[in-house]
Coordinates of C-alpha atoms in Angstrom, one line a residue:
Chain A
M450 CA -27.4 -34.1 21.0
N451 CA -30.1 -31.9 22.6
V452 CA -33.9 -31.9 22.5
E453 CA -34.3 -28.9 20.2
N454 CA -32.2 -30.5 17.6
V455 CA -34.2 -33.7 17.7
Q456 CA -37.4 -31.8 17.6
A457 CA -36.1 -29.8 14.7
Q458 CA -35.2 -33.0 12.8
M459 CA -38.7 -34.3 13.4
R460 CA -40.4 -31.2 12.1
K461 CA -38.1 -31.0 9.2
G462 CA -39.0 -34.6 8.2
V463 CA -42.8 -34.0 8.2
L464 CA -42.7 -30.6 6.8
E465 CA -42.7 -31.5 3.1
Y466 CA -45.3 -34.0 3.8
C467 CA -47.6 -31.3 5.6
I468 CA -47.1 -28.9 2.6
L469 CA -48.4 -31.4 0.2
S470 CA -51.1 -32.3 2.5
I471 CA -52.2 -28.7 2.9
L472 CA -52.3 -28.2 -0.8
S473 CA -54.3 -31.3 -1.3
K474 CA -57.2 -29.6 0.2
N475 CA -57.0 -26.2 -1.6
D476 CA -54.7 -24.4 -3.9
A477 CA -52.9 -21.9 -1.7
Y478 CA -50.2 -19.2 -1.8
A479 CA -47.2 -19.3 0.3
T480 CA -48.6 -17.1 3.1
D481 CA -51.6 -19.4 3.5
I482 CA -49.5 -22.4 3.7
I483 CA -47.2 -20.6 6.3
N484 CA -50.1 -19.6 8.4
E485 CA -51.5 -23.0 8.6
L486 CA -47.9 -24.4 9.4
K487 CA -47.5 -21.7 12.0
E488 CA -50.8 -22.6 13.7
S489 CA -49.6 -26.1 14.1
K490 CA -46.3 -24.9 15.2
L491 CA -44.4 -26.8 12.6
I492 CA -42.4 -23.8 11.5
V493 CA -41.3 -20.7 13.3
V494 CA -39.9 -18.6 10.6
E495 CA -41.5 -18.1 7.0
G496 CA -38.1 -18.3 5.3
T497 CA -38.0 -22.0 5.8
L498 CA -40.9 -22.7 3.4
Y499 CA -39.7 -21.0 0.2
P500 CA -36.9 -23.3 -0.6
L501 CA -39.1 -26.3 0.1
L502 CA -41.8 -25.0 -2.2
T503 CA -39.5 -24.2 -5.0
R504 CA -37.9 -27.7 -4.6
Q505 CA -41.1 -29.5 -4.6
K506 CA -42.2 -27.5 -7.7
N507 CA -39.0 -28.3 -9.5
A508 CA -39.5 -32.0 -8.6
G509 CA -42.7 -31.8 -10.4
L510 CA -44.9 -32.2 -7.3
L511 CA -46.4 -28.8 -7.5
S512 CA -47.4 -26.4 -10.2
Y513 CA -48.1 -22.7 -9.6
R514 CA -50.1 -19.8 -11.3
W515 CA -49.7 -16.0 -10.9
E516 CA -52.7 -14.2 -9.4
E517 CA -53.0 -10.5 -8.9
S518 CA -53.4 -9.3 -5.4
T519 CA -55.2 -6.3 -4.1
Q520 CA -52.4 -5.6 -1.5
G521 CA -48.9 -6.2 -2.8
P522 CA -47.2 -7.8 -5.5
P523 CA -48.8 -10.8 -7.5
R524 CA -49.0 -14.0 -5.8
K525 CA -47.8 -17.5 -6.7
Y526 CA -50.8 -19.9 -6.2
Y527 CA -49.5 -23.5 -5.8
A528 CA -51.5 -26.6 -6.7
L529 CA -50.6 -30.4 -6.5
T530 CA -49.9 -32.0 -9.8
D531 CA -50.7 -35.6 -10.4
A532 CA -47.2 -36.7 -9.6
G533 CA -47.7 -34.7 -6.3
R534 CA -50.9 -36.6 -5.5
E535 CA -49.1 -39.9 -6.1
F536 CA -46.2 -38.7 -3.9
L537 CA -48.5 -37.7 -1.1
K538 CA -50.4 -40.9 -1.3
E539 CA -47.0 -42.7 -0.7
L540 CA -46.1 -40.4 2.2
H541 CA -49.6 -40.9 3.7
A542 CA -49.0 -44.5 3.8
S543 CA -45.5 -44.2 5.3
W544 CA -46.8 -41.7 7.8
N545 CA -49.5 -44.1 8.9
E546 CA -46.9 -46.9 9.2
L547 CA -44.7 -44.7 11.1
L548 CA -47.4 -43.5 13.4
G549 CA -48.4 -47.1 14.0
A550 CA -44.8 -48.0 14.6
V551 CA -44.3 -45.3 17.0
N552 CA -47.5 -45.9 18.8
S553 CA -46.9 -49.6 19.2
I554 CA -43.5 -49.0 20.6
N555 CA -44.8 -46.5 23.0
T556 CA -47.7 -48.6 24.3
R557 CA -45.4 -51.6 24.5
S558 CA -42.9 -49.7 26.6
I559 CA -45.6 -48.4 28.8
K560 CA -46.8 -51.9 29.3
N561 CA -43.4 -53.1 30.1
K562 CA -43.1 -50.4 32.7
S563 CA -46.4 -51.2 34.3
Chain B
M996 CA -33.6 14.2 9.8
K997 CA -32.8 10.9 8.2
K998 CA -31.8 10.0 4.7
T999 CA -33.9 7.6 2.9
V1000 CA -33.3 5.1 0.0
K1001 CA -35.7 4.1 -2.6
I1002 CA -35.7 0.4 -3.5
N1003 CA -37.6 -1.9 -5.9
L1004 CA -38.5 -5.0 -4.1
G1005 CA -40.8 -7.6 -5.9
G1006 CA -41.7 -5.0 -8.5
L1007 CA -42.9 -2.5 -5.9
V1008 CA -41.3 0.8 -5.0
F1009 CA -40.5 1.4 -1.2
T1010 CA -38.9 4.1 0.6
L1011 CA -36.6 3.0 3.4
D1012 CA -34.7 4.9 6.2
E1013 CA -31.0 4.5 5.4
D1014 CA -30.4 2.3 8.5
A1015 CA -33.3 0.2 7.6
Y1016 CA -32.0 -0.1 4.1
Q1017 CA -28.6 -1.2 5.4
E1018 CA -30.2 -3.8 7.6
L1019 CA -32.5 -5.1 4.8
K1020 CA -29.5 -5.2 2.4
N1021 CA -27.5 -7.3 4.9
Y1022 CA -30.4 -9.6 5.5
L1023 CA -30.9 -10.1 1.8
D1024 CA -27.2 -10.6 1.2
S1025 CA -27.1 -13.3 3.9
I1026 CA -30.1 -15.0 2.2
S1027 CA -28.7 -14.7 -1.3
S1028 CA -25.4 -16.1 0.0
R1029 CA -27.2 -19.0 1.5
F1030 CA -29.1 -19.9 -1.8
R1031 CA -27.1 -18.3 -4.5
D1032 CA -25.2 -21.5 -5.4
M1033 CA -28.2 -23.7 -5.7
K1034 CA -29.8 -24.1 -9.0
E1035 CA -33.2 -22.9 -7.7
G1036 CA -31.6 -20.2 -5.7
N1037 CA -32.7 -17.2 -7.8
E1038 CA -36.4 -18.3 -7.7
I1039 CA -36.2 -18.8 -3.9
I1040 CA -34.7 -15.4 -3.4
S1041 CA -37.3 -13.7 -5.6
D1042 CA -40.0 -15.5 -3.7
I1043 CA -38.7 -14.3 -0.4
E1044 CA -38.3 -10.8 -1.8
S1045 CA -41.9 -10.7 -3.0
R1046 CA -43.1 -11.9 0.5
I1047 CA -41.1 -9.1 2.2
A1048 CA -42.6 -6.7 -0.3
E1049 CA -46.1 -7.9 0.8
I1050 CA -45.2 -7.3 4.5
F1051 CA -43.9 -4.0 3.7
Q1052 CA -46.9 -3.1 1.8
S1053 CA -49.0 -3.7 4.9
K1054 CA -46.7 -1.5 7.0
V1055 CA -47.1 1.6 4.8
N1056 CA -50.1 3.8 4.5
D1057 CA -51.1 7.5 3.8
K1058 CA -49.7 8.5 7.1
K1059 CA -46.5 6.5 7.2
E1060 CA -44.7 6.2 3.8
V1061 CA -41.3 5.1 4.9
I1062 CA -40.1 1.8 6.1
T1063 CA -38.3 2.1 9.3
L1064 CA -35.6 -0.1 10.9
Q1065 CA -38.2 -1.5 13.2
D1066 CA -40.3 -2.6 10.3
V1067 CA -37.2 -4.2 8.8
N1068 CA -36.5 -6.1 12.1
D1069 CA -40.1 -7.2 12.2
V1070 CA -39.8 -8.7 8.7
I1071 CA -36.6 -10.4 9.7
S1072 CA -38.2 -12.0 12.7
I1073 CA -41.1 -13.1 10.6
M1074 CA -39.0 -14.6 7.9
G1075 CA -36.3 -15.8 10.1
K1076 CA -32.5 -15.7 9.6
P1077 CA -31.0 -18.1 7.1
E1078 CA -29.5 -20.1 9.9
D1079 CA -33.1 -20.7 11.2
F1080 CA -34.3 -22.2 7.9
Y1081 CA -34.3 -25.7 8.0
D1082 CA -34.3 -27.6 4.9
A1083 CA -35.1 -31.3 4.4
E1084 CA -32.4 -31.7 1.7
E1085 CA -29.7 -30.3 3.8
E1086 CA -29.4 -33.0 6.4
S1087 CA -28.2 -32.1 9.8
D1088 CA -25.7 -29.5 8.9
S1089 CA -27.7 -26.7 10.0
S1090 CA -25.5 -26.2 12.9
A1091 CA -22.5 -25.8 10.7
K1092 CA -24.4 -23.2 9.0
T1093 CA -24.5 -20.9 11.9
K1094 CA -22.9 -18.2 9.9
D1095 CA -24.5 -15.3 11.7
Y1096 CA -25.6 -12.9 9.3
T1097 CA -25.7 -9.8 11.5
R1098 CA -23.2 -7.6 9.6
K1099 CA -20.7 -10.4 9.0
E1100 CA -17.5 -8.3 9.6
N1101 CA -17.9 -6.5 6.3
R1102 CA -16.1 -3.7 8.0
K1103 CA -14.6 -1.2 5.8
L1104 CA -11.8 1.4 6.2
Y1105 CA -13.3 4.9 6.1
R1106 CA -12.3 8.3 7.2
D1107 CA -14.4 9.4 10.1
P1108 CA -15.2 13.1 9.5
E1109 CA -17.1 13.4 12.7
N1110 CA -14.3 12.6 15.0
A1111 CA -11.6 14.0 12.9
I1112 CA -8.7 16.3 13.8
F1113 CA -7.2 16.5 10.3
G1114 CA -8.6 14.0 7.9
G1115 CA -10.3 11.6 10.3
V1116 CA -7.9 8.8 9.2
A1117 CA -6.9 7.9 12.8
A1118 CA -10.5 8.0 13.9
G1119 CA -11.4 5.7 10.9
L1120 CA -8.6 3.3 11.7
A1121 CA -9.8 3.3 15.4
A1122 CA -13.3 2.5 14.3
Y1123 CA -12.0 -0.2 12.0
F1124 CA -10.0 -1.9 14.8
G1125 CA -12.5 -1.1 17.4
I1126 CA -10.2 0.7 19.6
E1127 CA -10.0 4.2 21.2
T1128 CA -9.1 6.9 18.8
W1129 CA -6.7 8.5 21.1
I1130 CA -4.6 5.3 21.1
V1131 CA -4.3 5.3 17.4
R1132 CA -3.4 9.0 17.4
L1133 CA -0.8 8.5 20.1
L1134 CA 0.7 5.6 18.1
L1135 CA 0.8 7.6 14.9
V1136 CA 2.5 10.5 16.5
I1137 CA 5.0 8.4 18.4
L1138 CA 5.8 6.2 15.4
T1139 CA 6.1 9.2 13.0
F1140 CA 9.2 10.4 14.5
P1141 CA 11.4 7.3 13.8
I1142 CA 9.4 6.3 10.6
Q1143 CA 8.7 9.4 8.8
V1144 CA 7.1 7.6 6.0
I1145 CA 4.0 7.1 8.2
F1146 CA 3.3 10.8 7.6
I1147 CA 3.3 10.1 3.8
I1148 CA 1.1 7.1 4.3
Y1149 CA -1.3 9.2 6.4
I1150 CA -1.5 11.7 3.6
I1151 CA -2.2 8.9 1.0
L1152 CA -4.8 7.4 3.2
W1153 CA -6.4 10.8 3.6
I1154 CA -6.6 11.2 -0.1
V1155 CA -7.7 7.8 -1.1
L1156 CA -10.0 6.8 1.7
P1157 CA -13.6 7.7 1.3
R1158 CA -15.3 9.7 4.0
A1159 CA -18.0 7.9 6.0
V1160 CA -20.8 10.3 5.3
T1161 CA -24.0 8.4 5.3
S1162 CA -25.2 6.4 8.3
A1163 CA -24.8 3.2 6.2
Q1164 CA -21.1 4.0 5.8
R1165 CA -20.8 4.9 9.3
L1166 CA -22.3 1.4 10.2
E1167 CA -19.8 -0.3 7.7
M1168 CA -17.0 1.7 9.3
R1169 CA -17.7 0.3 12.6
G1170 CA -19.0 -3.0 11.9
E1171 CA -20.9 -4.5 14.9
K1172 CA -18.6 -6.8 16.7
V1173 CA -15.5 -5.3 18.3
T1174 CA -12.7 -7.7 17.5
V1175 CA -9.3 -6.7 16.8
S1176 CA -8.7 -10.0 14.9
S1177 CA -10.7 -9.0 11.8
I1178 CA -8.1 -10.5 9.5
E1179 CA -8.2 -13.9 11.2
K1180 CA -12.0 -13.7 11.1
S1181 CA -12.2 -13.0 7.4
V1182 CA -9.8 -15.8 6.7
K1183 CA -12.0 -18.1 8.8
E1184 CA -15.0 -17.1 7.0
E1185 CA -13.3 -18.0 3.8
Y1186 CA -12.4 -21.3 5.2
E1187 CA -16.0 -21.9 6.3
S1188 CA -17.2 -21.2 2.9
V1189 CA -14.8 -23.7 1.5
K1190 CA -16.0 -26.3 4.0
D1191 CA -19.5 -25.5 2.9
N1192 CA -18.5 -26.1 -0.6
V1193 CA -16.9 -29.5 0.1
K1194 CA -20.0 -30.5 1.9
R1195 CA -22.1 -29.5 -1.1
V1196 CA -20.0 -31.7 -3.3
S1197 CA -20.4 -34.7 -1.0
Q1198 CA -24.2 -33.9 -1.1
S1199 CA -24.3 -33.5 -4.9
K1200 CA -22.7 -36.9 -5.1
E1201 CA -25.7 -38.3 -3.3
F1202 CA -28.3 -36.3 -5.2
E1203 CA -26.8 -35.8 -8.5
K1204 CA -24.5 -38.7 -9.0
T1205 CA -24.3 -38.3 -12.6
K1206 CA -23.1 -34.8 -13.6
N1207 CA -21.0 -32.0 -12.6
V1208 CA -19.2 -33.7 -9.7
F1209 CA -15.9 -33.2 -11.4
G1210 CA -16.8 -29.6 -12.1
E1211 CA -17.7 -29.1 -8.5
I1212 CA -14.5 -30.7 -7.3
L1213 CA -12.6 -28.4 -9.5
H1214 CA -14.7 -25.5 -8.0
V1215 CA -13.7 -26.6 -4.6
I1216 CA -10.1 -26.9 -5.4
G1217 CA -10.4 -23.5 -6.8
Q1218 CA -11.9 -22.2 -3.6
I1219 CA -9.2 -23.8 -1.5
L1220 CA -6.5 -22.2 -3.7
L1221 CA -8.3 -18.9 -3.3
V1222 CA -8.0 -19.0 0.4
F1223 CA -4.5 -20.0 0.2
L1224 CA -3.9 -17.1 -2.2
K1225 CA -5.7 -14.8 0.3
I1226 CA -3.6 -15.9 3.1
I1227 CA -0.5 -15.6 1.1
L1228 CA -1.5 -12.1 0.0
V1229 CA -1.9 -11.1 3.7
I1230 CA 1.6 -12.5 4.3
I1231 CA 2.9 -10.7 1.3
G1232 CA 1.2 -7.5 2.4
I1233 CA 2.9 -7.9 5.9
A1234 CA 6.2 -8.6 4.2
F1235 CA 5.8 -5.6 1.9
I1236 CA 5.2 -3.3 4.8
I1237 CA 8.2 -4.6 6.7
A1238 CA 10.3 -4.4 3.5
G1239 CA 9.2 -0.9 3.0
M1240 CA 9.9 0.1 6.5
V1241 CA 13.3 -1.4 6.5
A1242 CA 14.1 0.3 3.3
I1243 CA 12.9 3.6 4.5
L1244 CA 14.9 3.1 7.8
G1245 CA 18.0 2.1 5.8
I1246 CA 17.9 5.1 3.6
G1247 CA 16.9 7.3 6.3
S1248 CA 19.9 6.3 8.5
I1249 CA 22.2 6.8 5.5
V1250 CA 20.9 10.2 4.9
F1251 CA 20.3 11.4 8.4
F1252 CA 23.1 9.7 10.3
R1253 CA 25.6 9.6 7.6
H1254 CA 27.7 12.4 9.2
A1255 CA 27.3 11.0 12.7
L1256 CA 28.3 7.5 11.8
F1257 CA 30.6 8.3 9.0
P1258 CA 32.5 11.6 9.2
P1259 CA 32.9 13.1 5.9
D1260 CA 36.7 12.4 5.7
I1261 CA 36.3 8.7 6.0
W1262 CA 33.2 8.6 3.8
P1263 CA 34.1 6.3 0.9
L1264 CA 36.0 7.8 -1.8
I1265 CA 35.3 7.4 -5.5
H1266 CA 38.6 7.6 -7.3
G1267 CA 39.9 9.8 -4.5
I1268 CA 37.1 12.1 -4.8
P1269 CA 34.7 12.4 -1.8
F1270 CA 31.2 11.3 -2.7
T1271 CA 29.5 14.7 -3.1
E1272 CA 32.4 16.1 -5.0
F1273 CA 32.0 13.2 -7.3
F1274 CA 28.5 14.4 -8.1
H1275 CA 29.8 18.0 -8.3
S1276 CA 32.1 16.9 -11.0
F1277 CA 29.3 16.5 -13.4
A1278 CA 26.6 19.0 -12.2
D1279 CA 26.3 22.3 -10.7
P1280 CA 24.8 22.5 -7.3
G1281 CA 21.3 23.4 -8.6
T1282 CA 21.3 20.5 -10.8
F1283 CA 22.7 18.4 -8.1
N1284 CA 19.8 19.3 -5.8
L1285 CA 17.3 18.4 -8.5
F1286 CA 19.2 15.2 -9.2
S1287 CA 19.1 14.4 -5.4
F1288 CA 15.4 15.1 -5.3
A1289 CA 14.6 13.0 -8.4
C1290 CA 16.7 10.1 -7.1
F1291 CA 14.9 10.3 -3.8
L1292 CA 11.6 10.1 -5.4
V1293 CA 12.7 7.3 -7.8
I1294 CA 13.6 5.3 -4.7
A1295 CA 10.8 6.6 -2.4
I1296 CA 7.8 6.2 -4.5
P1297 CA 8.1 2.5 -5.1
I1298 CA 8.8 2.0 -1.4
I1299 CA 5.6 4.0 -0.5
A1300 CA 3.6 2.0 -3.1
L1301 CA 4.9 -1.2 -1.6
I1302 CA 3.8 -0.2 1.9
Y1303 CA 0.5 1.0 0.7
G1304 CA 0.0 -2.0 -1.4
G1305 CA 0.8 -4.1 1.7
I1306 CA -1.8 -2.3 3.8
K1307 CA -4.3 -2.8 1.1
L1308 CA -3.7 -6.4 0.8
I1309 CA -4.1 -6.9 4.5
F1310 CA -7.3 -4.8 5.0
R1311 CA -8.8 -5.2 1.6
F1312 CA -10.4 -1.9 1.7
K1313 CA -11.9 -0.2 -1.4
A1314 CA -10.3 3.1 -2.1
N1315 CA -10.3 5.6 -4.8
D1316 CA -6.6 5.3 -5.3
K1317 CA -6.4 5.2 -9.0
P1318 CA -5.7 8.9 -9.5
V1319 CA -3.1 8.9 -6.7
G1320 CA -1.4 5.8 -8.1
L1321 CA -1.4 7.4 -11.5
A1322 CA 0.1 10.6 -10.3
G1323 CA 2.7 8.6 -8.4
L1324 CA 3.6 6.6 -11.5
V1325 CA 3.8 9.8 -13.5
L1326 CA 6.0 11.5 -10.9
W1327 CA 8.2 8.4 -10.7
L1328 CA 8.6 8.3 -14.5
L1329 CA 9.3 12.1 -14.4
S1330 CA 11.9 11.6 -11.9
L1331 CA 13.6 8.8 -13.6
I1332 CA 13.5 10.9 -16.9
T1333 CA 15.0 13.9 -15.0
M1334 CA 17.7 11.7 -13.6
V1335 CA 18.6 10.2 -16.8
T1336 CA 18.6 13.5 -18.6
I1337 CA 20.8 15.1 -16.0
L1338 CA 23.2 12.2 -16.2
A1339 CA 23.2 12.3 -20.0
Y1340 CA 23.3 16.2 -20.5
D1341 CA 25.7 16.9 -17.7
G1342 CA 27.9 13.8 -18.1
R1343 CA 28.8 15.3 -21.5
G1344 CA 30.1 18.4 -19.8
N1345 CA 33.6 17.3 -19.9
D1346 CA 34.4 17.1 -23.5
T1347 CA 36.5 20.2 -24.1
T1348 CA 39.2 21.8 -21.9
G1349 CA 39.3 25.5 -21.5
Q1350 CA 42.0 27.4 -19.8
N1351 CA 42.6 30.8 -18.4
T1352 CA 46.2 32.0 -17.7
E1353 CA 47.0 35.0 -15.5
S1354 CA 50.5 36.0 -15.4
D1355 CA 52.4 38.1 -13.0
Y1356 CA 55.8 39.6 -13.0
L1357 CA 57.0 39.2 -9.4
G1358 CA 57.9 42.3 -7.5
P1359 CA 61.6 43.3 -7.5
F1360 CA 63.9 41.9 -5.0
T1361 CA 67.5 42.0 -4.5
S1362 CA 68.6 38.4 -4.2
D1363 CA 69.1 36.2 -7.2
T1364 CA 67.3 33.3 -5.6
L1365 CA 63.6 33.0 -5.4
M1366 CA 62.5 31.1 -2.4
V1367 CA 59.2 29.0 -2.8
Y1368 CA 57.2 27.8 0.2
M1369 CA 53.8 26.4 0.6
Q1370 CA 51.6 28.5 2.7
K1371 CA 51.7 26.7 6.1
D1372 CA 48.1 27.8 7.0
P1373 CA 46.0 28.6 4.2
G1374 CA 42.9 29.1 6.3
I1375 CA 40.8 26.3 5.1
E1376 CA 38.5 24.5 7.5
N1377 CA 39.4 20.9 6.8
F1378 CA 43.1 21.7 6.0
N1379 CA 45.5 19.2 7.4
D1380 CA 49.2 19.8 7.0
D1381 CA 49.9 16.2 6.6
L1382 CA 49.5 17.0 3.0
Y1383 CA 53.1 18.5 3.1
Y1384 CA 54.6 15.2 4.3
N1385 CA 53.0 12.4 2.5
D1386 CA 51.4 12.0 -0.9
D1387 CA 47.9 10.6 -0.2
E1388 CA 45.2 11.0 -2.8
E1389 CA 42.8 11.7 -0.1
W1390 CA 44.0 15.3 0.1
N1391 CA 43.5 16.0 -3.6
I1392 CA 40.2 17.5 -3.0
I1393 CA 38.7 18.9 0.1
S1394 CA 35.7 20.9 0.8
D1395 CA 34.0 23.1 3.4
A1396 CA 30.5 24.6 3.7
D1397 CA 30.6 26.6 0.5
K1398 CA 33.8 25.9 -1.3
T1399 CA 35.5 23.0 -2.9
Y1400 CA 39.4 23.0 -2.8
G1401 CA 41.7 21.2 -5.3
K1402 CA 45.4 20.6 -4.9
I1403 CA 47.6 22.6 -7.3
N1404 CA 50.7 21.6 -9.4
I1405 CA 53.8 23.6 -9.6
D1406 CA 55.8 23.7 -12.7
V1407 CA 59.3 25.6 -12.9
V1408 CA 60.5 26.5 -16.3
F1409 CA 63.3 28.6 -18.0
T1410 CA 62.4 31.9 -19.5
D1411 CA 64.3 34.3 -21.9
D1412 CA 62.9 37.2 -20.1
R1413 CA 64.9 39.0 -17.5
K1414 CA 62.5 38.8 -14.6
F1415 CA 61.0 36.1 -12.5
E1416 CA 57.4 35.4 -13.6
L1417 CA 54.5 33.5 -12.0
L1418 CA 51.7 32.2 -14.1
V1419 CA 48.6 30.9 -12.6
R1420 CA 46.9 28.7 -15.3
K1421 CA 43.4 27.6 -14.4
K1422 CA 41.8 24.9 -16.4
S1423 CA 38.3 23.5 -16.4
K1424 CA 36.3 21.2 -18.7
G1425 CA 33.1 22.0 -20.4
R1426 CA 30.8 21.2 -23.3
S1427 CA 32.6 24.0 -25.3
K1428 CA 35.7 25.9 -25.2
I1429 CA 34.0 29.0 -24.1
T1430 CA 31.9 27.5 -21.2
A1431 CA 35.1 25.8 -20.2
M1432 CA 36.9 29.0 -20.1
I1433 CA 34.1 30.8 -18.1
D1434 CA 34.2 27.9 -15.7
A1435 CA 38.0 28.2 -15.4
E1436 CA 37.6 31.9 -14.6
N1437 CA 35.6 31.1 -11.6
I1438 CA 38.6 29.4 -10.0
I1439 CA 40.1 31.4 -7.2
Y1440 CA 43.8 31.1 -6.3
R1441 CA 46.0 33.1 -4.0
Y1442 CA 49.6 33.4 -3.3
S1443 CA 51.7 36.0 -1.5
Q1444 CA 55.1 37.5 -1.9
N1445 CA 57.4 38.9 0.7
S1446 CA 60.7 40.2 -0.8
N1447 CA 62.2 37.1 -2.4
N1448 CA 59.9 34.6 -0.6
I1449 CA 56.8 33.3 -2.2
Y1450 CA 54.1 31.5 -0.3
L1451 CA 51.8 29.5 -2.4
D1452 CA 48.4 28.3 -1.2
P1453 CA 48.3 24.5 -1.5
Y1454 CA 44.7 24.7 -3.0
F1455 CA 42.7 26.7 -5.3
S1456 CA 39.1 27.0 -4.6
L1457 CA 35.8 26.9 -6.5
N1458 CA 32.7 28.2 -4.8
K1459 CA 30.1 25.5 -4.7
I1460 CA 27.6 27.6 -6.8
H1461 CA 29.8 26.7 -9.7
K1462 CA 30.2 23.4 -11.6
W1463 CA 33.0 21.3 -10.6
R1464 CA 34.2 20.1 -14.1
S1465 CA 37.6 18.6 -13.4
P1466 CA 39.2 21.9 -12.7
E1467 CA 43.0 22.2 -12.4
T1468 CA 45.4 24.9 -11.5
E1469 CA 48.9 25.0 -12.4
I1470 CA 51.4 27.4 -10.9
I1471 CA 54.2 28.0 -13.4
I1472 CA 57.2 29.7 -12.2
R1473 CA 59.4 31.1 -14.9
V1474 CA 63.1 31.6 -13.9
P1475 CA 65.4 33.8 -16.1
E1476 CA 68.9 32.8 -17.0
G1477 CA 71.5 33.1 -14.4
K1478 CA 69.0 33.1 -11.4
H1479 CA 68.3 30.4 -8.9
I1480 CA 65.1 29.0 -7.5
Y1481 CA 64.8 27.3 -4.1
L1482 CA 61.9 25.0 -3.6
D1483 CA 61.2 24.2 0.1
E1484 CA 60.8 20.7 1.2
N1485 CA 57.1 21.2 1.7
T1486 CA 56.5 21.8 -2.0
R1487 CA 57.6 18.3 -2.6
Y1488 CA 54.2 16.7 -3.4
F1489 CA 53.1 19.6 -5.6
L1490 CA 56.0 19.7 -7.9
D1491 CA 55.3 18.5 -11.5
E1492 CA 57.5 19.6 -14.4
I1493 CA 60.8 21.2 -13.4
D1494 CA 63.3 22.1 -16.1
G1495 CA 66.6 20.3 -15.5
I1496 CA 64.9 17.4 -13.7
P1497 CA 63.9 14.4 -15.7
N1498 CA 60.2 14.2 -16.5
G1499 CA 58.1 12.6 -13.7
N1500 CA 60.7 13.1 -11.1
G1501 CA 59.7 16.6 -10.1
E1502 CA 59.6 15.7 -6.5
E1503 CA 63.3 15.3 -6.4
A1504 CA 63.7 19.1 -6.7
A1505 CA 62.2 19.7 -3.3
G1506 CA 64.6 21.1 -0.7
K1507 CA 67.1 22.2 -3.4
V1508 CA 68.5 25.3 -5.0
L1509 CA 68.2 25.0 -8.8
P1510 CA 70.4 27.0 -11.0
F1511 CA 69.3 28.3 -14.4

């Protein structure tokens, strides 16, 4: 067990949640999502995203439409479906729970130490 | 100057340097092997391809039309290698997935024209194994002396192996990593992919409990069998090569060391006839050579095919070997047909007997008794005068460099005539009376007379350029009434029909004077 591994696991866990979260603001195409995730240092390489998007779409959480692009091939614009919104809501709730849990553990252990 | 390749990626056309193309192809292959088996695989792959197309689009402009290796490497570092993708559904097995994509030992056997002395086979092999070319050359040269078939294999490889002309082929020829154990590695890869499949089944149980588990299990069993099959094929390949080599060595030692190991006179006899004379008995030497050659091909072609097949099973290289294989097959069939034809055609050569008799009145001499001796030294290379003292079938036929010799028979008969007479009756067999007579005429026989002494050569001879079709020579001595004949002790084993001696006991006449 090493640090990178655990970090990767953590990122992996929240990645799907973050994708849905990004799309809840605006419809976006893969590169937009990637840029945002890259900024937050959630992903390093772009290839990671494509399987996730495709799976979420197949699970009915996302839909997409083709849009012509001025530079390059037509792009897939992804949007959340109603099911996706429901799913995101649940994830939001779990995330907050998780965040609370982690915070409370952290603060408690700090208290214990001091 | 660089060669370029045009590709269609995500519906757009790009021009790539060949090395860039190869790199991109490897990359996309690795992506596709990662996602291929998933049901959304094709979609993921095409999404990734259109993203790459987008990046490429941003790299070309009016001044730079060609995608270079650098561009491709940029794309790969942006997109990431498959082992860097993490995927929520694939639990923590990303470490097991570290199948590094960098030209995964897809090394292929090519001929290397740039480092070639002859065909570049040695250089290609060296590149394949990642060792120095001179080592391969040295090994080839050293091994070719004891195992001549290596030369033939070399020629075959020269013919069937493609030349590594393009830079992509040169890359394939070398591979990237220099490991001699490429066989082990490919088997390992196979094993890894099976392991992956097993994992996938266990996952599909979790995610898709309902369907296809059985099918997947069958698939995995199939994969495992496939790996076993491949390992077995490699083992068979090695066995083929060893078997072929042993066969070659065996045949080689018989052909090349026969005379050293078994001098001709102890070479096994077939019905008392030495081996080569046995062949001579149904074929003239020209046909005999053709027969030997056909025989050689009939045996050698399958052996060579065996060794080549073995090499191919082990290295699993692609080669344009169909024409050569076909030519080999045709040649083999032709040889077989030739063999059978010679056997069938010449085997019938012995149907009819033809004979040719030369008769001679012996020169005048004073005595009433004719003395008959065998020539002590007939001047034949392999002659051995044991012949005069025992009746061993071994001596019935002997041969030297250009002649074959057959033992004669002596008959002694009564004649109404007043003079001693000696007949040399030469016989041979043939398809027709006439050819048999012609063959009989080729028989050479000599004797000599000195006053009342006759010296008979023990053998008649036939030049090896003629067919040996059971030829025989009878010496018939005709004795007039009131005269005598003395048959020396050394004629004993040549005597056949003697008048006055019961049939079949001709030998008893030896060493006696017979009155007529």
